[in-house]
Coordinates of C-alpha atoms (C1' of nucleotides) in Angstrom, one line a residue:
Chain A
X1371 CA 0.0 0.0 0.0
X1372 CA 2.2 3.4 -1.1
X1373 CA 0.1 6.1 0.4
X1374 CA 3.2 7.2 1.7
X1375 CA 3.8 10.9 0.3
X1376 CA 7.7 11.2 0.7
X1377 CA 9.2 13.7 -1.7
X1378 CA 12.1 13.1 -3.8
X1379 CA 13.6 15.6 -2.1
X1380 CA 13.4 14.4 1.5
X1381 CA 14.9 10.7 0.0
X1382 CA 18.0 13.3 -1.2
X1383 CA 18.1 14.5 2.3
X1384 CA 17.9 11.2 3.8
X1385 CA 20.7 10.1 1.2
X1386 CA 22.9 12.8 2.2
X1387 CA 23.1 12.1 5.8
X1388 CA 23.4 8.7 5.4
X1389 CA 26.9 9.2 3.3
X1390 CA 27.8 11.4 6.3
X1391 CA 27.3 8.1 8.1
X1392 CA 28.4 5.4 6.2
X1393 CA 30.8 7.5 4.1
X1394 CA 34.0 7.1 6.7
X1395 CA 32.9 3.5 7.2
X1396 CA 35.3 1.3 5.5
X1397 CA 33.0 -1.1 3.1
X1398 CA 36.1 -3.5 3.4
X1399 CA 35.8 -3.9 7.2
X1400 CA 32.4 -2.9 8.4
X1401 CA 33.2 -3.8 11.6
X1402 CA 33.5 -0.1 12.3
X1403 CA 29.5 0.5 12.3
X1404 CA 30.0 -1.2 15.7
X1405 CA 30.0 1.2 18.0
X1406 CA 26.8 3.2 17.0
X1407 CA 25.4 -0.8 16.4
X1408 CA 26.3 -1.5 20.0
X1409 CA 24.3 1.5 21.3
X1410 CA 21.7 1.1 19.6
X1411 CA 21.3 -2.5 20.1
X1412 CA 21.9 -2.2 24.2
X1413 CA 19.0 0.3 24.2
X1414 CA 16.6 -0.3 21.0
X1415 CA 15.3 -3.6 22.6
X1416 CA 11.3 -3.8 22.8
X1417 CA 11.6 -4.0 26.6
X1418 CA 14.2 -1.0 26.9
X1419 CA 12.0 1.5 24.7
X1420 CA 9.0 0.9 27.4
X1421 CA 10.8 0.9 30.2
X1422 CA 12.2 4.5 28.6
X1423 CA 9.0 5.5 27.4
X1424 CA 6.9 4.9 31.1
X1425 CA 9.7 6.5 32.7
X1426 CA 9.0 9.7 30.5
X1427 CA 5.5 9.2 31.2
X1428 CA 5.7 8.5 35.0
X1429 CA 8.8 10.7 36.1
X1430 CA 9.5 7.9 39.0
X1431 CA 9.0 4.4 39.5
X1432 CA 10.0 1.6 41.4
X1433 CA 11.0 -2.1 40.6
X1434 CA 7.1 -3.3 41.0
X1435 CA 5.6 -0.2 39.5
X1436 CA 7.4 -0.4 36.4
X1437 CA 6.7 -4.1 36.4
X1438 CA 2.7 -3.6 36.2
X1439 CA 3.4 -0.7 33.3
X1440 CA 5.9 -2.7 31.4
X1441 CA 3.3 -5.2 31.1
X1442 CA 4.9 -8.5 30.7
X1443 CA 8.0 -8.2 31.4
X1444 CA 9.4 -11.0 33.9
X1445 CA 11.4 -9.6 37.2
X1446 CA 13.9 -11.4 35.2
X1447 CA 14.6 -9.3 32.2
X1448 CA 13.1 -6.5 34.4
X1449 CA 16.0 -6.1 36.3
X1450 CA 18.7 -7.4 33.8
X1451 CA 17.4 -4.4 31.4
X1452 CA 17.3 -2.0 34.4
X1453 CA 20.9 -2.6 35.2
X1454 CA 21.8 -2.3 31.4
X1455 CA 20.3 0.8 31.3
X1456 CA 21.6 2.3 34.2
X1457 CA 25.2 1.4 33.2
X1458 CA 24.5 3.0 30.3
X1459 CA 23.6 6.0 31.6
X1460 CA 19.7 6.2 30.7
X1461 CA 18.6 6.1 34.9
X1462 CA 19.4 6.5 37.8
X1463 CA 18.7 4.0 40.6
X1464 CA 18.3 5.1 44.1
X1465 CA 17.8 2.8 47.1
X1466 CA 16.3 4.0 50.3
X1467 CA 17.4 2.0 53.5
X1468 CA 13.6 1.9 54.6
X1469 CA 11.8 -1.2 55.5
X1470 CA 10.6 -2.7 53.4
X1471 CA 13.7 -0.8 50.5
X1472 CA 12.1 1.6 48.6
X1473 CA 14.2 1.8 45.2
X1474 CA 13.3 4.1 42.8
X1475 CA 14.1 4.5 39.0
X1476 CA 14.0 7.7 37.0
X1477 CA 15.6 9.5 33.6
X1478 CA 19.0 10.5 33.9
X1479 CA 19.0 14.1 31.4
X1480 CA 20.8 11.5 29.1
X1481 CA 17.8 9.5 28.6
X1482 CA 15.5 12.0 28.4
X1483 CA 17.6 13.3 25.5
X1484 CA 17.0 9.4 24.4
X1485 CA 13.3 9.4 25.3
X1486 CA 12.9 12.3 23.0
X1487 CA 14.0 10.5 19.8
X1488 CA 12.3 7.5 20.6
X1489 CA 9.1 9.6 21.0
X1490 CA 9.0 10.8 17.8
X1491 CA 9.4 6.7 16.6
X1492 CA 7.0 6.0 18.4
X1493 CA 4.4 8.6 17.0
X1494 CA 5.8 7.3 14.0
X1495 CA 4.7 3.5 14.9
X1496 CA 1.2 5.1 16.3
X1497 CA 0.0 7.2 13.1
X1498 CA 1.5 3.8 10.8
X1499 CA 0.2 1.0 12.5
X1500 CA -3.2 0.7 10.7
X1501 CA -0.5 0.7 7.0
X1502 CA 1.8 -1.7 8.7
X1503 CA -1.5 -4.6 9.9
X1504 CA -3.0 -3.6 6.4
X1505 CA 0.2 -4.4 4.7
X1506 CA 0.7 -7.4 7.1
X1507 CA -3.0 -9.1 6.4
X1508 CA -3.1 -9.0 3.1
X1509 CA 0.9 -10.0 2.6
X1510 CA -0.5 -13.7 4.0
X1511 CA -3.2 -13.8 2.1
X1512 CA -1.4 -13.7 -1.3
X1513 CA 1.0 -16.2 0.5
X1514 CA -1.5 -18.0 0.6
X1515 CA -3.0 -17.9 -2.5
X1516 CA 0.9 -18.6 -4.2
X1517 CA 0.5 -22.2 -1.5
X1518 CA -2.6 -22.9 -3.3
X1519 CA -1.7 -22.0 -6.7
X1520 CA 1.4 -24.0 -6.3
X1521 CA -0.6 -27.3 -5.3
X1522 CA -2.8 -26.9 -8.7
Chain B
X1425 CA 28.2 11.8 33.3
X1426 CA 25.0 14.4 33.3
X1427 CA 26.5 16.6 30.4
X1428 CA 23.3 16.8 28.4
X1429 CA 21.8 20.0 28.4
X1430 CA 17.7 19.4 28.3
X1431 CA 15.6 22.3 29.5
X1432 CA 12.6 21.6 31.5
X1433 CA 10.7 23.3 28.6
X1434 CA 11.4 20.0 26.6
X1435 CA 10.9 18.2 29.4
X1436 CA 7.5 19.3 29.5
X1437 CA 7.0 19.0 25.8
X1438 CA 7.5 15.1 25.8
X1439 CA 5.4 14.4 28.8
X1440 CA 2.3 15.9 26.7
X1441 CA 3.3 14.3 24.2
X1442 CA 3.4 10.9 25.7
X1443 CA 0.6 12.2 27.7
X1444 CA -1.2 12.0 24.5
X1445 CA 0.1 8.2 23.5
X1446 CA -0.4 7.1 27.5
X1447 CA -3.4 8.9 27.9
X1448 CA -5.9 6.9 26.2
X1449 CA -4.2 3.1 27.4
X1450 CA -6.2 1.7 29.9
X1451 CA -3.3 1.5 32.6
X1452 CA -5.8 -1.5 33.8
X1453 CA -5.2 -3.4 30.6
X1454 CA -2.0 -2.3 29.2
X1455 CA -2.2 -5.0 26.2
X1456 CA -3.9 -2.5 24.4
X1457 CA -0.5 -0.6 23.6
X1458 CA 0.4 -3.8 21.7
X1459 CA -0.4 -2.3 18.2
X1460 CA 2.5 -0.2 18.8
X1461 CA 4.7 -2.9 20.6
X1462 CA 4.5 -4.9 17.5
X1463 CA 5.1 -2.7 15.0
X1464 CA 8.0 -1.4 16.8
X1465 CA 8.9 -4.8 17.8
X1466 CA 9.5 -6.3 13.9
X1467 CA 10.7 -3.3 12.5
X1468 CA 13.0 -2.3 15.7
X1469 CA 15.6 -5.5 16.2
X1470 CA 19.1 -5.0 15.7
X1471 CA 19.4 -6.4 11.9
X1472 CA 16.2 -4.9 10.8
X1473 CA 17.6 -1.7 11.8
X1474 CA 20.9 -2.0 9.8
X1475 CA 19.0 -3.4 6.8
X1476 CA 16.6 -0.7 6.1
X1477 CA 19.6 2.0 6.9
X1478 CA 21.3 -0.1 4.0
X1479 CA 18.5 -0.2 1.7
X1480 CA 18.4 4.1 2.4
X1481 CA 22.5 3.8 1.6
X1482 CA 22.0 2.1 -1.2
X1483 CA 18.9 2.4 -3.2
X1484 CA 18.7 -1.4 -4.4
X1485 CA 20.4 -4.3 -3.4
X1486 CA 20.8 -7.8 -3.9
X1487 CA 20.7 -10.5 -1.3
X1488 CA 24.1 -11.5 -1.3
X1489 CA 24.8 -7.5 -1.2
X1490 CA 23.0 -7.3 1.7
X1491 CA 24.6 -10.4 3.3
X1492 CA 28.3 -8.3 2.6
X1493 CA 27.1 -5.0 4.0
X1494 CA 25.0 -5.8 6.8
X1495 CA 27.9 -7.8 8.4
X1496 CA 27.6 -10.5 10.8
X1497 CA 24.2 -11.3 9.7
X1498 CA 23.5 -15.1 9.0
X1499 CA 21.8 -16.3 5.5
X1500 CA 18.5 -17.6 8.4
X1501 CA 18.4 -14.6 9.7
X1502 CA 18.5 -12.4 6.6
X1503 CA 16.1 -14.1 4.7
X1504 CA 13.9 -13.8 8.1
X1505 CA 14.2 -10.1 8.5
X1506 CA 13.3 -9.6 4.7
X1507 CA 10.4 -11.6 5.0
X1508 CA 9.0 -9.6 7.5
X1509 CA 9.6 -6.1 6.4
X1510 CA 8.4 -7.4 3.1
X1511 CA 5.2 -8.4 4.5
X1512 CA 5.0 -5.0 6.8
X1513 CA 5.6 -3.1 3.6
X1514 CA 8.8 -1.5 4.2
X1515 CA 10.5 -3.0 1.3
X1516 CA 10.0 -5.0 -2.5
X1517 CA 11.1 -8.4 -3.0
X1518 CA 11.5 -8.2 -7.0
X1519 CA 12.5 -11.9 -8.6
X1520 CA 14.0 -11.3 -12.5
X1521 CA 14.0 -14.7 -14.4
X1522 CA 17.7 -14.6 -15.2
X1523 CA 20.2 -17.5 -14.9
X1524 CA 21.5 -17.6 -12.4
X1525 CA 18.4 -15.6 -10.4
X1526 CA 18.7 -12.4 -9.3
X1527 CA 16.7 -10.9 -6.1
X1528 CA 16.6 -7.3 -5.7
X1529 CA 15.3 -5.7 -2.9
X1530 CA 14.4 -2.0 -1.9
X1531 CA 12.8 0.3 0.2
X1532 CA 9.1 1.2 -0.6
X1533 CA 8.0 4.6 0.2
X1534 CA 6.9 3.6 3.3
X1535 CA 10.0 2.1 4.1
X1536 CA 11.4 5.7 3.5
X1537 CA 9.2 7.3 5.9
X1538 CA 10.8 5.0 8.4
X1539 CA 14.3 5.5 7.6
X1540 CA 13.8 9.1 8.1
X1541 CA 12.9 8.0 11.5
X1542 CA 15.7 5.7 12.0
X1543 CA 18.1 8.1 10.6
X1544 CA 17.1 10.5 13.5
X1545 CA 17.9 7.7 16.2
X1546 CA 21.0 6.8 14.9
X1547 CA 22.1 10.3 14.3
X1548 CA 21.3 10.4 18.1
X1549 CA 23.3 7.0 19.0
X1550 CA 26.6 8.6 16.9
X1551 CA 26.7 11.7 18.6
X1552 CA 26.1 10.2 21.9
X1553 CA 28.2 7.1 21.5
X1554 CA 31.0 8.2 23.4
X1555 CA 28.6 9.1 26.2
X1556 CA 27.7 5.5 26.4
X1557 CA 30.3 4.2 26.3
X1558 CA 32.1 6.2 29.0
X1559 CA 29.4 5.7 31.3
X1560 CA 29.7 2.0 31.0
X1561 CA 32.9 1.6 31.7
X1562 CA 32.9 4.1 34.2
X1563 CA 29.6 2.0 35.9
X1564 CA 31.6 -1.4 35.3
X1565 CA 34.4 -0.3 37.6
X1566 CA 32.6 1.0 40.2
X1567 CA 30.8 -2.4 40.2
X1568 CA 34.1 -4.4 40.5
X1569 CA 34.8 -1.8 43.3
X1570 CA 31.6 -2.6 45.2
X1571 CA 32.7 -5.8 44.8
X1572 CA 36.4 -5.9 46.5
X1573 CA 34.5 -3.8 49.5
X1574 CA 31.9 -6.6 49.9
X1575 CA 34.6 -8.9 50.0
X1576 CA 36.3 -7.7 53.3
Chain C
dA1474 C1' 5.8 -19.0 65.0
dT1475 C1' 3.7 -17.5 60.8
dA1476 C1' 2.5 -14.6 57.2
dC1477 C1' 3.7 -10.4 54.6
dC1478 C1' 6.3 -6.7 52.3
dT1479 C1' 9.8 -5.1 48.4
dA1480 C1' 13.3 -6.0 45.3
dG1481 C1' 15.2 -8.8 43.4
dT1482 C1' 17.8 -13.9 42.3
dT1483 C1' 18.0 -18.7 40.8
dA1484 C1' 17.1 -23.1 38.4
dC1485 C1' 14.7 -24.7 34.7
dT1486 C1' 12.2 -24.6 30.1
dA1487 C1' 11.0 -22.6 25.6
dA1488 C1' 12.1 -19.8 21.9
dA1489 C1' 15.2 -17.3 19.0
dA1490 C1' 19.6 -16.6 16.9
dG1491 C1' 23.8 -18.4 14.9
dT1492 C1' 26.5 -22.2 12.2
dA1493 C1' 27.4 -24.8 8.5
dA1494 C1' 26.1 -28.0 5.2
dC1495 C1' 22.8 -28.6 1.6
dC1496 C1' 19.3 -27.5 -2.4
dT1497 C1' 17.6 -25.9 -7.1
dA1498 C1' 18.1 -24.4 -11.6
dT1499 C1' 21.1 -23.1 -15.2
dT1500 C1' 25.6 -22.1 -17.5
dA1501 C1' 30.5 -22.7 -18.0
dT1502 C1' 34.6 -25.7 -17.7
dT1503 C1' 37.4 -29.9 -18.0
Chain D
dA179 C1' 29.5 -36.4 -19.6
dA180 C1' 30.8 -35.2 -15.1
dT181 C1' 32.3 -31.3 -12.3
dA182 C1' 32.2 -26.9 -10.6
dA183 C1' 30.3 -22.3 -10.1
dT184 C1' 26.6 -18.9 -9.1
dA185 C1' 22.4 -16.7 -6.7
dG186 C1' 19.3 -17.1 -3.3
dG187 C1' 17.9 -19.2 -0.3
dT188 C1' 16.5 -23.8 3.2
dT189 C1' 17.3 -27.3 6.7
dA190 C1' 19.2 -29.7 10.7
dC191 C1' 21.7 -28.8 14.6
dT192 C1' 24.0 -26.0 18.5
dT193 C1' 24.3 -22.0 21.3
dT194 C1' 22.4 -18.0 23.3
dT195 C1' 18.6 -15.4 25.1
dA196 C1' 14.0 -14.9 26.9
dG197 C1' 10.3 -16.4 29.8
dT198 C1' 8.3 -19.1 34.1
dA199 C1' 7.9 -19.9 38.6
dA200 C1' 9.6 -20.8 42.8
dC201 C1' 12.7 -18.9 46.2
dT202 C1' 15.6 -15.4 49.1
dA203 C1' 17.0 -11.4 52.4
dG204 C1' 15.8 -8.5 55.9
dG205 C1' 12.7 -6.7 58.4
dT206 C1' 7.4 -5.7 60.2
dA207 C1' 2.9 -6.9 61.7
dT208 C1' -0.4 -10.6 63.7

DNA sequence: ATACCTAGTTACTAAAAGTAACCTATTATT
DNA sequence: AATAATAGGTTACTTTTAGTAACTAGGTAT
């Protein structure tokens, strides 16, 4: 479905920054991507980007908070994510030697400069859903059409 | 390392935003962000990621082109990711009957509109990268020092 | 003594990713 | 005529990661 209306002229844009990018990366060993590949990859996970996103929305949270948000999320990968994050620099944990501990979670300014791209991929993903489920339904259904042909 | 420099002003800016993609989930029954989850979920994973910034880099490529550039990616995984963002519409699959065959595959417009997107975050991720990075080694050895205290 | 609280951890299982050999169809080479 | 090469994958197998559910620490309340 191309009801996308992207000018020619924002693809030239697009183009241009993306020889900025890949332009001093060396075809030969593209190894070198790493670094940005390693970022992204520590924090682009489907559990990172809401645990990011509800801590933009809710300013502070704690461990079980952000469990009943981040819905589905075992403690597990909860608290493996939270410490990935926090050694990255997107929160800050604080622990609070009350009984039971209070620990809390919130946006370092680092991750709120994070949040604030993710936000705007996220809008993206809300206003282009309906395309991408459209796209998705009927993609299977000429799959299966070509099974059924292919049987004949 | 709290070097970012985000004014409250913004601050406030993202919370209506989010305000706006939180607001109408039914904190209750959080499932009902899934729409989003998924899209952002398929189209979001480390490989996809590098393939569509590719397919922006260059405007066609083949699968074995693909398989050089986006490095490190197995021939499973590959022809998985294409499959997908195939059937969510991000990008062509076009066969030509030649001997031997030849596969080329490129970004549909809508594909472009999430490139743009992409290009944004990983714009973000290069500038930042270093920031990262220090941060987690600097969070690393305080660990190991928390570690040596525990110990006596 | 027992149950309860928070913030996790741990042992186990299921799913996903990575590896490497193989397949199909055709042309070129020995 | 057999062998190899090529493009674009697939398949069977192994390793890594994610998910499940029970458990722990340290203290409070019943």
């Amino acid at each position: 479905m191309e009801i996308e209306t992207i000018t020619d002229n924002q693809k030239v844009k697009v183009a241009r920054k993306l020889k900025n990018m890949f332009g001093h990366i060396n075809l030969k060993d593209p190894t070198l991507i790493c670094p940005i590949r390693d970022v992204m990859a520590l924090a682009s996970d489907k559990w990172s980007i809401l645990i990011v996103l509800y801590l933009g929305y809710f300013p502070v949270l704690r461990f079980n908070e952000l469990k009943k948000n981040v819905y589905g999320i075992s403690n597990k990968v909860l608290s493996e994510r939270l410490k990935h994050l926090e050694g990255d620099g997107y929160l800050k944990r604080t622990m609070y030697a009350e009984m039971p501990v209070r620990v809390e979670y919130k946006l370092t300014n680092f991750g709120h400069s994070y949040l604030q791209k993710l936000i705007e991929l996220t809008e993206w993903a809300q206003t282009h859903k309906d395309c991408v489920i459209s796209n998705r339904t009927k993609f299977h259904g000429s799959l299966e059409n070509q099974e059924l042909e292919n049987q004949l």
